[in-house]
Amino acid sequence: MDYVSTRNKAKQEPSAYAIATGIAPDGGLYCPTSFPTLTKADWDTLIEADYKGRVSLVLGKFLTDFSAEELAGFAEKAYAAEKWGGENTAPVVSLADGKHILELWHGPTCAFKDMALQILPYLLTASLKKIGEQRTACILVATSGDTGTAALRGFADVPGTKIMVYYPVHGVSPMQKLQMVTQEGKNVSVCAINGNFDDAQSALKRIFTDKATIEKLSGQGMMLSSANSINWGRLAPQIAYYISAYCDLAARGMVEFGDPINICVPTGNFGNILAAYIAKQMGLPVHKLICASNANNVLTDFFKKGGVYDKNRPFHTTSSPSMDILISSNLERLLYYVSGQNDEAVRSLMGQLAEGGRYTVTKEMQAALDELFDAGCCDDAETAAAIRRLYENEKYLCDTHTAVAVKVYEDYRARTGDTMPTVIASTASPFKFCKSVVEALGGAVEREDVTQLEVLSKLTGIEPPAPLAALRGKQPRFDRVVDKEDILSTTDLLAEL
Ligand SMILES: *Cc1c(COP(=O)(O)O)cnc(C)c1O
C-alpha cells in the first residue's frame, strides 16, 4: 500500500515514511492510493476477535510495510486491559430510538484521542527505524485540549522521542489544562499560546515549514514529527473502532449482518468522521455519515449549503471546546478522494483557503458529498438540553461533545424519518467536562478544579474515572505562555528536554 500527498500524488511513499514525517513536504496530507476491502474471511475473523485483534487486522490492511506480528504486539501493549479499565476497549451502549453509543473514552486520559495515541508511539518509533532515521523525533502537537493530554500520556518517556504541546490559553477546560500541566515524564513540555485553537494550529504549521528551524534542530540531532490527526498514524487506528462497533452490534443481533447503519460523529478537525468514511470505503455497511458540529458550524454549512467552505465567520467558544475549530484539516483528505484523487484540484482549493479563507467545490464533488454525508449543528443551550434529556429519560450520562452528536442525530431522524440503527461516537467522559454537565443537570459548581468531579459524582451516583480522580493534589509543572508570533523561539526548549 502506497501513500501520496493530497497536493502531489506523483511521489509514492511507504506507510512508515508517512507516519514518521507526519505531513508531506508540500503541506499536503498523506493518503493511501486505494482502499483495501474486507473479505468475508476478514469479517469472520473480526467478529470473533477481541479489540486488539480487530485493530491488528485493520491496521494490517493499510500498513503493509509492518509485519502482522509487529502490529499484534503494538495492539497488545496499546490496548492492555489495565490501561482501559478492562478488556472492552470501545464498548457500545444501546439506548432508545436507534441510538448506539460507541464509548471511546475508557483510556488513560478519558477522551477518544487515546484510541489512537496509545498506539501511535509504537507505530512512530517503529516507522523511524524502518526508514533508517537516527535523530530524535520531536513530536509537536497543537491541541484544543484532548489531543495534547493524550499525546503527552502516550509519548511520556518513550525512548527516541520528545514531545511539546501547544494549547490555546483560553480554549481548554480546567480539567484538560490540569491534565496537561501536571503530566510527568522527562521528555515532555507544554506551552500555552495567546489565541484560539486555529491560531495554535497555524503557528505550529509555521514551525513545520520554517527551514532555518528545521536545519538548526537537525544539527542538534532532532527531527520534527506530528501527532495531530494530520498524521496517518493517528487516523488509521481510528478506523478500527467503527468496524468493531458493527461487529458488536451484529453479534448482539442489533443489526442483521450486512445491513447498513448510520454513523454520527461530533466533529472538529474532521479526523474521527474521516475514519468512519474510510471504514465505509473498506466495506462497512454505512448509509449516512452524519457530521455534528457546535456553534462553530462551518462544516454544517459546507455540507448543507452548496459545498462552500467559508471560515470567515465569528469564532465561538462553546461548552464543547474540542470542536471549536474553523479549519478542519482532515477535510483535505476527503476532498482528495471525492475529487477522484485530483491533487491539482486539492492544491487549488487549499490555496484559496489559505488566501481568502474560502473555497467552493465542483458540482460533481458536491454530489458525491451529498450522497455520503448529512450534517447538523446545535448551540450550547441545545447541548445542555440533550444531556439532561438523555439522563432523565434513559439514565445515560454523556459529555457535551457527545451531546452535540445526540442532538444532531435526533434532528436528523425527525427530519428524514430514517430509523436505521445509528452508531453515535461518544468522544469524552462526562467527568472531563464536569462544569457544563453539572449545569446541564441543573446543579452548579463553585470552583473550576478537581472538586467538580465530586459534585457530578454526588449528583449522579456515578464514580469519576480513576485517571481524573488521580489528578487531585498534583502540582503543575508548566506555566509558559507565548504569543503566536514568538512560537519559533519555543523550539529552543526542545534541546533542553
Ligand atoms: C478531538 C475531539 C473531537 C473532535 O474530533 P476530530 O477528530 O477533531 O473531528 C470531539 N470530541 C472530543 C471530546 C475530542 O477530544
Short mmCIF file of C-alpha atoms and ligand atoms in Angstrom, two decimals:
data_model
loop_
_atom_site.label_atom_id
_atom_site.label_comp_id
_atom_site.label_asym_id
_atom_site.label_seq_id
_atom_site.Cartn_x
_atom_site.Cartn_y
_atom_site.Cartn_z
CA MET A 1 0.00 0.00 0.00
CA ASP A 2 1.48 3.34 -1.10
CA TYR A 3 0.88 6.80 0.30
CA VAL A 4 0.84 10.10 -1.56
CA SER A 5 0.34 13.73 -0.64
CA THR A 6 -3.12 15.19 -1.24
CA ARG A 7 -1.30 18.01 -3.06
CA ASN A 8 1.08 15.92 -5.18
CA LYS A 9 0.40 12.31 -5.98
CA ALA A 10 3.48 11.85 -8.16
CA LYS A 11 5.68 10.67 -5.29
CA GLN A 12 4.66 7.46 -3.52
CA GLU A 13 5.93 6.56 -0.06
CA PRO A 14 5.50 3.55 2.24
CA SER A 15 3.33 3.97 5.35
CA ALA A 16 6.40 4.12 7.65
CA TYR A 17 7.55 7.25 5.84
CA ALA A 18 4.11 8.87 6.04
CA ILE A 19 3.89 8.14 9.77
CA ALA A 20 7.46 9.18 10.61
CA THR A 21 7.19 12.54 8.85
CA GLY A 22 3.54 13.33 9.68
CA ILE A 23 2.91 15.89 6.95
CA ALA A 24 4.07 15.95 3.32
CA PRO A 25 6.78 18.48 2.35
CA ASP A 26 4.27 20.36 0.15
CA GLY A 27 1.92 20.87 3.12
CA GLY A 28 -0.45 18.13 1.94
CA LEU A 29 -1.64 15.15 3.96
CA TYR A 30 -0.56 11.58 3.24
CA CYS A 31 -3.30 9.31 1.92
CA PRO A 32 -3.38 5.68 0.77
CA THR A 33 -3.68 5.48 -3.04
CA SER A 34 -6.50 2.93 -2.74
CA PHE A 35 -8.75 1.50 -0.04
CA PRO A 36 -8.29 -2.13 0.97
CA THR A 37 -11.53 -4.10 1.27
CA LEU A 38 -12.63 -6.52 3.95
CA THR A 39 -13.32 -10.03 2.67
CA LYS A 40 -15.86 -12.48 4.08
CA ALA A 41 -12.97 -14.27 5.80
CA ASP A 42 -11.82 -10.94 7.34
CA TRP A 43 -15.29 -10.32 8.76
CA ASP A 44 -15.42 -13.83 10.20
CA THR A 45 -12.11 -13.17 11.94
CA LEU A 46 -13.16 -9.69 13.07
CA ILE A 47 -16.39 -10.86 14.67
CA GLU A 48 -14.54 -13.50 16.70
CA ALA A 49 -11.58 -11.29 17.64
CA ASP A 50 -11.16 -9.05 20.67
CA TYR A 51 -10.44 -5.35 20.22
CA LYS A 52 -6.69 -5.90 19.89
CA GLY A 53 -7.25 -8.47 17.17
CA ARG A 54 -9.65 -6.19 15.31
CA VAL A 55 -7.17 -3.30 15.34
CA SER A 56 -4.31 -5.50 14.16
CA LEU A 57 -6.36 -6.81 11.24
CA VAL A 58 -7.49 -3.37 10.11
CA LEU A 59 -4.03 -1.81 10.50
CA GLY A 60 -2.51 -4.73 8.60
CA LYS A 61 -4.56 -3.76 5.53
CA PHE A 62 -3.05 -0.27 5.48
CA LEU A 63 0.42 -0.62 7.00
CA THR A 64 1.70 -3.27 4.64
CA ASP A 65 5.35 -2.49 5.45
CA PHE A 66 4.73 -3.73 9.02
CA SER A 67 4.51 -7.43 9.84
CA ALA A 68 1.38 -8.96 11.37
CA GLU A 69 3.47 -9.85 14.45
CA GLU A 70 4.66 -6.27 14.86
CA LEU A 71 1.13 -4.87 14.68
CA ALA A 72 -0.29 -7.51 17.01
CA GLY A 73 2.48 -6.72 19.51
CA PHE A 74 1.72 -2.98 19.37
CA ALA A 75 -2.02 -3.57 19.82
CA GLU A 76 -1.34 -5.92 22.72
CA LYS A 77 0.57 -3.16 24.57
CA ALA A 78 -1.55 -0.17 23.49
CA TYR A 79 -4.90 -1.71 24.41
CA ALA A 80 -3.79 -3.63 27.51
CA ALA A 81 -6.74 -4.13 29.86
CA GLU A 82 -5.08 -2.26 32.74
CA LYS A 83 -4.99 0.98 30.72
CA TRP A 84 -8.64 0.73 29.65
CA GLY A 85 -10.40 -0.37 32.79
CA GLY A 86 -10.92 -3.86 31.30
CA GLU A 87 -10.95 -5.84 28.05
CA ASN A 88 -13.80 -3.91 26.46
CA THR A 89 -11.79 -1.08 24.92
CA ALA A 90 -14.60 0.50 22.89
CA PRO A 91 -17.96 -0.64 24.29
CA VAL A 92 -21.27 0.07 22.55
CA VAL A 93 -24.20 1.04 24.78
CA SER A 94 -27.58 0.63 23.09
CA LEU A 95 -30.25 3.20 24.02
CA ALA A 96 -33.76 4.01 22.76
CA ASP A 97 -34.70 5.14 19.22
CA GLY A 98 -31.84 3.52 17.34
CA LYS A 99 -29.07 5.20 19.31
CA HIS A 100 -25.99 3.05 19.89
CA ILE A 101 -23.38 4.97 21.82
CA LEU A 102 -19.81 3.98 20.97
CA GLU A 103 -17.84 4.91 24.09
CA LEU A 104 -14.33 5.85 23.03
CA TRP A 105 -13.14 7.32 26.31
CA HIS A 106 -12.15 4.44 28.57
CA GLY A 107 -8.42 5.10 28.06
CA PRO A 108 -5.89 6.84 30.30
CA THR A 109 -6.95 10.44 29.57
CA CYS A 110 -10.71 9.83 29.27
CA ALA A 111 -11.22 11.12 25.71
CA PHE A 112 -11.27 9.34 22.35
CA LYS A 113 -7.82 10.62 21.40
CA ASP A 114 -6.37 7.76 23.47
CA MET A 115 -7.75 5.27 20.95
CA ALA A 116 -5.04 6.37 18.51
CA LEU A 117 -2.46 8.00 20.75
CA GLN A 118 -1.87 4.90 22.84
CA ILE A 119 -0.69 3.01 19.76
CA LEU A 120 0.91 5.89 17.80
CA PRO A 121 4.18 5.90 19.81
CA TYR A 122 4.77 2.26 18.83
CA LEU A 123 3.91 2.93 15.19
CA LEU A 124 6.04 6.06 15.10
CA THR A 125 9.18 4.69 16.72
CA ALA A 126 8.99 1.58 14.54
CA SER A 127 8.48 3.78 11.46
CA LEU A 128 11.59 5.81 12.30
CA LYS A 129 13.62 2.61 12.48
CA LYS A 130 12.19 1.35 9.19
CA ILE A 131 13.22 4.49 7.30
CA GLY A 132 16.68 4.45 8.91
CA GLU A 133 16.14 7.64 10.92
CA GLN A 134 18.71 8.11 13.70
CA ARG A 135 17.63 11.52 15.00
CA THR A 136 15.35 12.02 18.00
CA ALA A 137 11.76 12.56 16.90
CA CYS A 138 10.32 15.78 18.33
CA ILE A 139 6.56 15.48 18.35
CA LEU A 140 4.89 18.88 18.14
CA VAL A 141 1.18 19.00 18.88
CA ALA A 142 -1.42 21.76 18.66
CA THR A 143 -4.38 20.89 20.80
CA SER A 144 -7.91 22.02 21.53
CA GLY A 145 -7.46 20.10 24.79
CA ASP A 146 -7.76 16.37 24.42
CA THR A 147 -5.07 15.62 21.84
CA GLY A 148 -2.45 17.31 23.99
CA THR A 149 -3.21 15.28 27.09
CA ALA A 150 -3.46 12.03 25.19
CA ALA A 151 -0.27 12.67 23.21
CA LEU A 152 1.68 13.62 26.35
CA ARG A 153 0.50 10.45 28.03
CA GLY A 154 1.27 8.30 25.01
CA PHE A 155 4.78 9.65 24.43
CA ALA A 156 5.93 10.27 28.03
CA ASP A 157 9.36 8.67 28.46
CA VAL A 158 9.21 6.84 25.12
CA PRO A 159 12.89 6.45 24.10
CA GLY A 160 13.94 8.33 20.95
CA THR A 161 11.15 10.90 21.26
CA LYS A 162 10.44 14.31 22.79
CA ILE A 163 7.06 15.95 22.87
CA MET A 164 5.93 19.57 23.03
CA VAL A 165 2.27 20.51 23.27
CA TYR A 166 0.77 23.92 22.40
CA TYR A 167 -2.71 24.80 23.66
CA PRO A 168 -4.84 27.97 23.29
CA VAL A 169 -4.61 29.78 26.60
CA HIS A 170 -8.37 30.31 27.00
CA GLY A 171 -9.53 27.42 24.85
CA VAL A 172 -9.31 24.38 27.12
CA SER A 173 -11.29 23.19 30.13
CA PRO A 174 -9.75 23.36 33.64
CA MET A 175 -9.59 19.57 33.70
CA GLN A 176 -7.81 19.41 30.34
CA LYS A 177 -5.34 22.06 31.43
CA LEU A 178 -4.65 20.30 34.70
CA GLN A 179 -4.05 17.03 32.89
CA MET A 180 -1.51 18.69 30.61
CA VAL A 181 0.42 20.86 33.04
CA THR A 182 0.82 18.03 35.55
CA GLN A 183 2.00 15.43 33.01
CA GLU A 184 5.06 13.58 34.21
CA GLY A 185 7.99 12.45 32.05
CA LYS A 186 11.50 13.71 31.25
CA ASN A 187 10.82 14.25 27.53
CA VAL A 188 7.61 16.31 27.76
CA SER A 189 6.86 20.03 27.70
CA VAL A 190 3.74 22.19 27.44
CA CYS A 191 3.25 25.75 26.23
CA ALA A 192 0.16 27.96 26.14
CA ILE A 193 -0.44 30.17 23.07
CA ASN A 194 -2.25 33.51 23.27
CA GLY A 195 -5.09 32.87 20.82
CA ASN A 196 -7.56 30.16 19.87
CA PHE A 197 -7.00 26.66 18.51
CA ASP A 198 -6.75 27.79 14.89
CA ASP A 199 -4.04 30.27 15.99
CA ALA A 200 -2.15 27.47 17.74
CA GLN A 201 -2.53 25.18 14.74
CA SER A 202 -1.35 27.75 12.20
CA ALA A 203 1.52 28.87 14.46
CA LEU A 204 2.62 25.26 14.65
CA LYS A 205 2.47 24.94 10.87
CA ARG A 206 4.99 27.78 10.79
CA ILE A 207 7.49 25.69 12.72
CA PHE A 208 6.98 22.74 10.39
CA THR A 209 7.64 24.90 7.32
CA ASP A 210 10.49 27.07 8.72
CA LYS A 211 13.64 25.79 7.00
CA ALA A 212 16.03 27.54 9.39
CA THR A 213 14.42 25.99 12.47
CA ILE A 214 14.34 22.56 10.88
CA GLU A 215 18.03 22.78 9.96
CA LYS A 216 19.02 24.02 13.38
CA LEU A 217 17.19 21.20 15.11
CA SER A 218 18.64 18.69 12.68
CA GLY A 219 22.13 19.92 13.57
CA GLN A 220 21.27 19.12 17.18
CA GLY A 221 20.18 15.59 16.24
CA MET A 222 16.45 16.26 16.19
CA MET A 223 13.70 15.97 13.59
CA LEU A 224 10.11 17.19 13.70
CA SER A 225 7.07 15.00 13.62
CA SER A 226 3.41 15.42 14.39
CA ALA A 227 0.85 13.60 16.50
CA ASN A 228 -2.07 15.67 15.23
CA SER A 229 -4.71 13.90 13.19
CA ILE A 230 -2.93 15.07 10.05
CA ASN A 231 -0.58 12.13 10.79
CA TRP A 232 -1.78 8.97 9.05
CA GLY A 233 -0.69 7.00 12.13
CA ARG A 234 -3.38 8.83 14.11
CA LEU A 235 -6.11 8.19 11.63
CA ALA A 236 -5.51 4.53 10.77
CA PRO A 237 -6.18 3.15 14.29
CA GLN A 238 -9.46 5.10 14.44
CA ILE A 239 -10.91 3.17 11.50
CA ALA A 240 -10.93 0.02 13.59
CA TYR A 241 -13.44 1.08 16.23
CA TYR A 242 -16.26 1.69 13.75
CA ILE A 243 -15.71 -1.79 12.35
CA SER A 244 -15.53 -3.13 15.90
CA ALA A 245 -18.83 -1.45 16.81
CA TYR A 246 -20.53 -3.05 13.82
CA CYS A 247 -19.21 -6.47 14.83
CA ASP A 248 -20.57 -5.96 18.34
CA LEU A 249 -23.99 -4.88 17.07
CA ALA A 250 -24.15 -7.83 14.69
CA ALA A 251 -23.05 -10.26 17.41
CA ARG A 252 -25.81 -8.93 19.69
CA GLY A 253 -28.44 -9.16 16.96
CA MET A 254 -28.91 -5.39 16.92
CA VAL A 255 -28.21 -5.39 13.18
CA GLU A 256 -28.54 -8.16 10.64
CA PHE A 257 -25.02 -8.74 9.30
CA GLY A 258 -24.73 -6.82 6.04
CA ASP A 259 -27.49 -4.33 6.83
CA PRO A 260 -26.47 -0.68 6.89
CA ILE A 261 -26.11 1.63 9.88
CA ASN A 262 -25.62 5.37 10.18
CA ILE A 263 -22.65 6.85 11.99
CA CYS A 264 -22.93 10.21 13.72
CA VAL A 265 -19.73 11.90 14.87
CA PRO A 266 -19.14 15.12 16.86
CA THR A 267 -16.61 16.80 14.64
CA GLY A 268 -13.79 19.31 14.94
CA ASN A 269 -10.75 18.66 12.80
CA PHE A 270 -12.70 16.05 10.76
CA GLY A 271 -10.37 13.20 11.75
CA ASN A 272 -12.80 10.98 13.60
CA ILE A 273 -15.52 11.16 10.97
CA LEU A 274 -12.98 10.69 8.18
CA ALA A 275 -12.01 7.40 9.84
CA ALA A 276 -15.69 6.37 9.58
CA TYR A 277 -15.68 7.36 5.90
CA ILE A 278 -12.65 5.16 5.30
CA ALA A 279 -14.30 2.26 7.16
CA LYS A 280 -17.20 2.63 4.75
CA GLN A 281 -14.85 2.56 1.76
CA MET A 282 -13.45 -0.72 3.14
CA GLY A 283 -16.89 -2.27 3.04
CA LEU A 284 -18.51 -1.35 6.34
CA PRO A 285 -22.23 -1.05 5.51
CA VAL A 286 -22.92 2.64 6.20
CA HIS A 287 -25.93 4.54 4.92
CA LYS A 288 -25.13 8.09 6.08
CA LEU A 289 -22.21 9.67 7.84
CA ILE A 290 -23.70 12.42 9.98
CA CYS A 291 -21.35 15.29 10.74
CA ALA A 292 -22.28 17.00 14.03
CA SER A 293 -20.98 20.47 14.91
CA ASN A 294 -21.45 23.00 17.69
CA ALA A 295 -21.98 26.75 17.08
CA ASN A 296 -18.77 26.69 15.02
CA ASN A 297 -20.81 25.26 12.18
CA VAL A 298 -18.55 25.81 9.19
CA LEU A 299 -18.90 22.11 8.27
CA THR A 300 -22.70 22.12 8.51
CA ASP A 301 -22.81 24.98 6.04
CA PHE A 302 -20.28 23.23 3.82
CA PHE A 303 -22.39 20.08 3.57
CA LYS A 304 -25.81 21.72 3.53
CA LYS A 305 -25.22 24.92 1.60
CA GLY A 306 -23.80 24.04 -1.78
CA GLY A 307 -20.26 22.92 -0.99
CA VAL A 308 -18.99 26.34 0.08
CA TYR A 309 -16.35 26.18 2.81
CA ASP A 310 -16.04 29.60 4.40
CA LYS A 311 -14.09 30.13 7.59
CA ASN A 312 -14.70 33.90 7.54
CA ARG A 313 -17.15 33.94 10.40
CA PRO A 314 -17.13 34.61 14.14
CA PHE A 315 -15.31 32.07 16.28
CA HIS A 316 -17.39 30.82 19.22
CA THR A 317 -16.04 29.47 22.49
CA THR A 318 -18.52 26.74 23.40
CA SER A 319 -19.21 24.08 26.02
CA SER A 320 -17.71 21.52 23.60
CA PRO A 321 -14.26 23.14 23.26
CA SER A 322 -12.62 20.23 21.42
CA MET A 323 -14.85 21.11 18.47
CA ASP A 324 -14.17 24.87 18.50
CA ILE A 325 -12.43 24.78 15.15
CA LEU A 326 -12.96 26.67 11.90
CA ILE A 327 -10.27 24.98 9.82
CA SER A 328 -10.96 21.26 9.73
CA SER A 329 -7.61 19.94 8.49
CA ASN A 330 -8.69 16.44 7.60
CA LEU A 331 -11.38 17.65 5.24
CA GLU A 332 -8.49 17.94 2.78
CA ARG A 333 -8.27 14.15 2.64
CA LEU A 334 -11.98 13.83 1.91
CA LEU A 335 -11.66 16.40 -0.89
CA TYR A 336 -8.82 14.36 -2.33
CA TYR A 337 -10.97 11.25 -2.56
CA VAL A 338 -14.27 12.79 -3.68
CA SER A 339 -12.40 14.64 -6.43
CA GLY A 340 -11.19 11.27 -7.73
CA GLN A 341 -7.68 11.75 -6.27
CA ASN A 342 -7.26 15.04 -8.10
CA ASP A 343 -4.19 16.51 -6.40
CA GLU A 344 -4.28 19.56 -8.62
CA ALA A 345 -7.85 20.37 -7.57
CA VAL A 346 -6.95 19.94 -3.87
CA ARG A 347 -3.90 22.19 -4.28
CA SER A 348 -6.08 24.88 -5.76
CA LEU A 349 -8.79 24.62 -3.09
CA MET A 350 -6.24 24.71 -0.27
CA GLY A 351 -4.58 27.70 -1.90
CA GLN A 352 -7.92 29.52 -1.91
CA LEU A 353 -8.47 28.59 1.73
CA ALA A 354 -5.07 29.96 2.71
CA GLU A 355 -5.58 33.17 0.71
CA GLY A 356 -9.20 34.12 1.22
CA GLY A 357 -10.40 31.61 3.84
CA ARG A 358 -12.95 30.24 1.42
CA TYR A 359 -13.48 27.80 -1.45
CA THR A 360 -16.31 26.12 -3.36
CA VAL A 361 -16.14 22.53 -4.55
CA THR A 362 -17.29 21.44 -8.02
CA LYS A 363 -20.85 20.22 -8.68
CA GLU A 364 -19.52 16.65 -9.08
CA MET A 365 -17.74 16.75 -5.74
CA GLN A 366 -20.82 18.25 -4.13
CA ALA A 367 -22.98 15.43 -5.46
CA ALA A 368 -20.56 12.82 -4.11
CA LEU A 369 -20.56 14.51 -0.69
CA ASP A 370 -24.36 14.72 -0.65
CA GLU A 371 -24.62 11.00 -1.28
CA LEU A 372 -22.36 10.16 1.66
CA PHE A 373 -22.95 12.80 4.30
CA ASP A 374 -25.60 14.53 6.30
CA ALA A 375 -24.82 17.29 8.76
CA GLY A 376 -26.23 19.39 11.55
CA CYS A 377 -25.27 21.67 14.41
CA CYS A 378 -26.55 22.86 17.75
CA ASP A 379 -25.78 25.59 20.27
CA ASP A 380 -24.81 25.29 23.94
CA ALA A 381 -28.39 25.52 25.21
CA GLU A 382 -29.47 22.64 22.95
CA THR A 383 -26.39 20.67 24.01
CA ALA A 384 -27.28 21.10 27.69
CA ALA A 385 -30.89 20.14 27.00
CA ALA A 386 -29.71 16.96 25.26
CA ILE A 387 -27.54 16.00 28.26
CA ARG A 388 -30.45 16.50 30.58
CA ARG A 389 -32.96 14.68 28.38
CA LEU A 390 -30.71 11.66 27.94
CA TYR A 391 -30.02 11.49 31.65
CA GLU A 392 -33.63 11.91 32.73
CA ASN A 393 -35.20 9.67 30.08
CA GLU A 394 -32.59 6.97 29.73
CA LYS A 395 -30.33 7.32 32.79
CA TYR A 396 -27.38 7.79 30.44
CA LEU A 397 -24.83 10.45 31.31
CA CYS A 398 -22.86 11.93 28.43
CA ASP A 399 -20.42 14.78 27.93
CA THR A 400 -21.02 17.94 25.91
CA HIS A 401 -19.36 16.71 22.69
CA THR A 402 -21.35 13.51 22.67
CA ALA A 403 -24.49 15.51 23.42
CA VAL A 404 -23.95 17.61 20.29
CA ALA A 405 -23.95 14.38 18.27
CA VAL A 406 -27.03 13.05 20.07
CA LYS A 407 -28.96 16.25 19.35
CA VAL A 408 -27.87 16.36 15.72
CA TYR A 409 -28.85 12.71 15.32
CA GLU A 410 -32.29 13.32 16.86
CA ASP A 411 -32.83 16.21 14.46
CA TYR A 412 -31.68 14.06 11.52
CA ARG A 413 -34.07 11.27 12.48
CA ALA A 414 -37.01 13.65 12.85
CA ARG A 415 -36.20 15.43 9.57
CA THR A 416 -35.61 12.32 7.42
CA GLY A 417 -37.71 9.64 9.08
CA ASP A 418 -34.66 7.35 8.80
CA THR A 419 -34.82 4.90 11.72
CA MET A 420 -31.77 2.80 10.87
CA PRO A 421 -29.56 1.82 13.83
CA THR A 422 -27.09 4.65 14.34
CA VAL A 423 -23.70 4.49 16.00
CA ILE A 424 -23.03 7.76 17.82
CA ALA A 425 -19.38 8.35 18.65
CA SER A 426 -19.04 9.31 22.32
CA THR A 427 -15.78 11.16 22.47
CA ALA A 428 -15.21 12.05 26.13
CA SER A 429 -16.11 11.03 29.64
CA PRO A 430 -18.76 13.34 31.10
CA PHE A 431 -16.35 13.92 34.00
CA LYS A 432 -13.90 15.61 31.67
CA PHE A 433 -16.36 18.47 31.15
CA CYS A 434 -17.89 18.47 34.63
CA LYS A 435 -18.91 22.08 34.89
CA SER A 436 -21.07 22.07 31.76
CA VAL A 437 -22.52 18.66 32.56
CA VAL A 438 -23.40 19.63 36.14
CA GLU A 439 -25.02 22.84 34.91
CA ALA A 440 -26.97 20.91 32.28
CA LEU A 441 -28.38 18.73 35.05
CA GLY A 442 -29.46 21.82 36.97
CA GLY A 443 -26.61 21.89 39.50
CA ALA A 444 -23.81 24.37 39.99
CA VAL A 445 -20.07 24.14 40.50
CA GLU A 446 -18.39 26.78 42.57
CA ARG A 447 -14.78 26.10 41.75
CA GLU A 448 -13.36 25.05 38.42
CA ASP A 449 -10.92 22.44 39.65
CA VAL A 450 -10.88 18.77 40.59
CA THR A 451 -13.60 19.28 43.22
CA GLN A 452 -16.03 19.43 40.26
CA LEU A 453 -15.63 15.67 39.97
CA GLU A 454 -17.24 15.17 43.35
CA VAL A 455 -20.12 17.49 42.55
CA LEU A 456 -21.03 15.49 39.43
CA SER A 457 -20.47 12.22 41.23
CA LYS A 458 -22.80 13.22 44.09
CA LEU A 459 -25.43 14.42 41.66
CA THR A 460 -25.50 11.19 39.64
CA GLY A 461 -24.12 8.47 41.90
CA ILE A 462 -21.53 7.67 39.24
CA GLU A 463 -17.85 7.29 40.20
CA PRO A 464 -15.40 9.57 38.37
CA PRO A 465 -12.88 7.72 36.18
CA ALA A 466 -9.74 6.82 38.12
CA PRO A 467 -7.31 8.83 35.91
CA LEU A 468 -9.24 12.04 36.60
CA ALA A 469 -9.64 11.35 40.32
CA ALA A 470 -5.85 10.85 40.46
CA LEU A 471 -5.26 14.49 39.43
CA ARG A 472 -6.13 15.67 42.91
CA GLY A 473 -3.18 17.29 44.65
CA LYS A 474 -0.87 17.13 41.63
CA GLN A 475 1.38 20.17 41.15
CA PRO A 476 1.60 22.00 37.79
CA ARG A 477 4.98 21.58 36.07
CA PHE A 478 4.49 24.01 33.16
CA ASP A 479 3.29 27.63 33.08
CA ARG A 480 4.81 29.16 29.93
CA VAL A 481 2.55 31.37 27.76
CA VAL A 482 3.74 32.82 24.43
CA ASP A 483 2.31 34.99 21.65
CA LYS A 484 1.81 33.13 18.40
CA GLU A 485 4.36 35.41 16.69
CA ASP A 486 7.01 34.05 19.06
CA ILE A 487 6.32 30.38 18.53
CA LEU A 488 9.59 29.67 16.72
CA SER A 489 11.55 30.55 19.87
CA THR A 490 9.87 27.75 21.81
CA THR A 491 11.76 25.17 19.78
CA ASP A 492 14.88 26.10 21.80
CA LEU A 493 13.25 24.28 24.69
CA LEU A 494 13.46 21.01 22.81
CA ALA A 495 17.23 20.86 23.20
CA GLU A 496 16.80 21.04 26.97
CA LEU A 497 14.46 18.06 27.24
C1 LIG B 1 -10.90 15.90 19.36
C2 LIG B 1 -12.28 15.78 19.86
C3 LIG B 1 -13.37 15.88 19.00
C4 LIG B 1 -13.24 16.19 17.53
O1 LIG B 1 -12.59 15.16 16.83
P1 LIG B 1 -11.98 15.42 15.38
O2 LIG B 1 -11.29 14.17 15.00
O3 LIG B 1 -11.04 16.58 15.54
O4 LIG B 1 -13.12 15.77 14.49
C5 LIG B 1 -14.64 15.69 19.53
N1 LIG B 1 -14.81 15.43 20.85
C6 LIG B 1 -13.77 15.35 21.70
C7 LIG B 1 -14.05 15.10 23.14
C8 LIG B 1 -12.48 15.50 21.24
O5 LIG B 1 -11.45 15.40 22.09
#
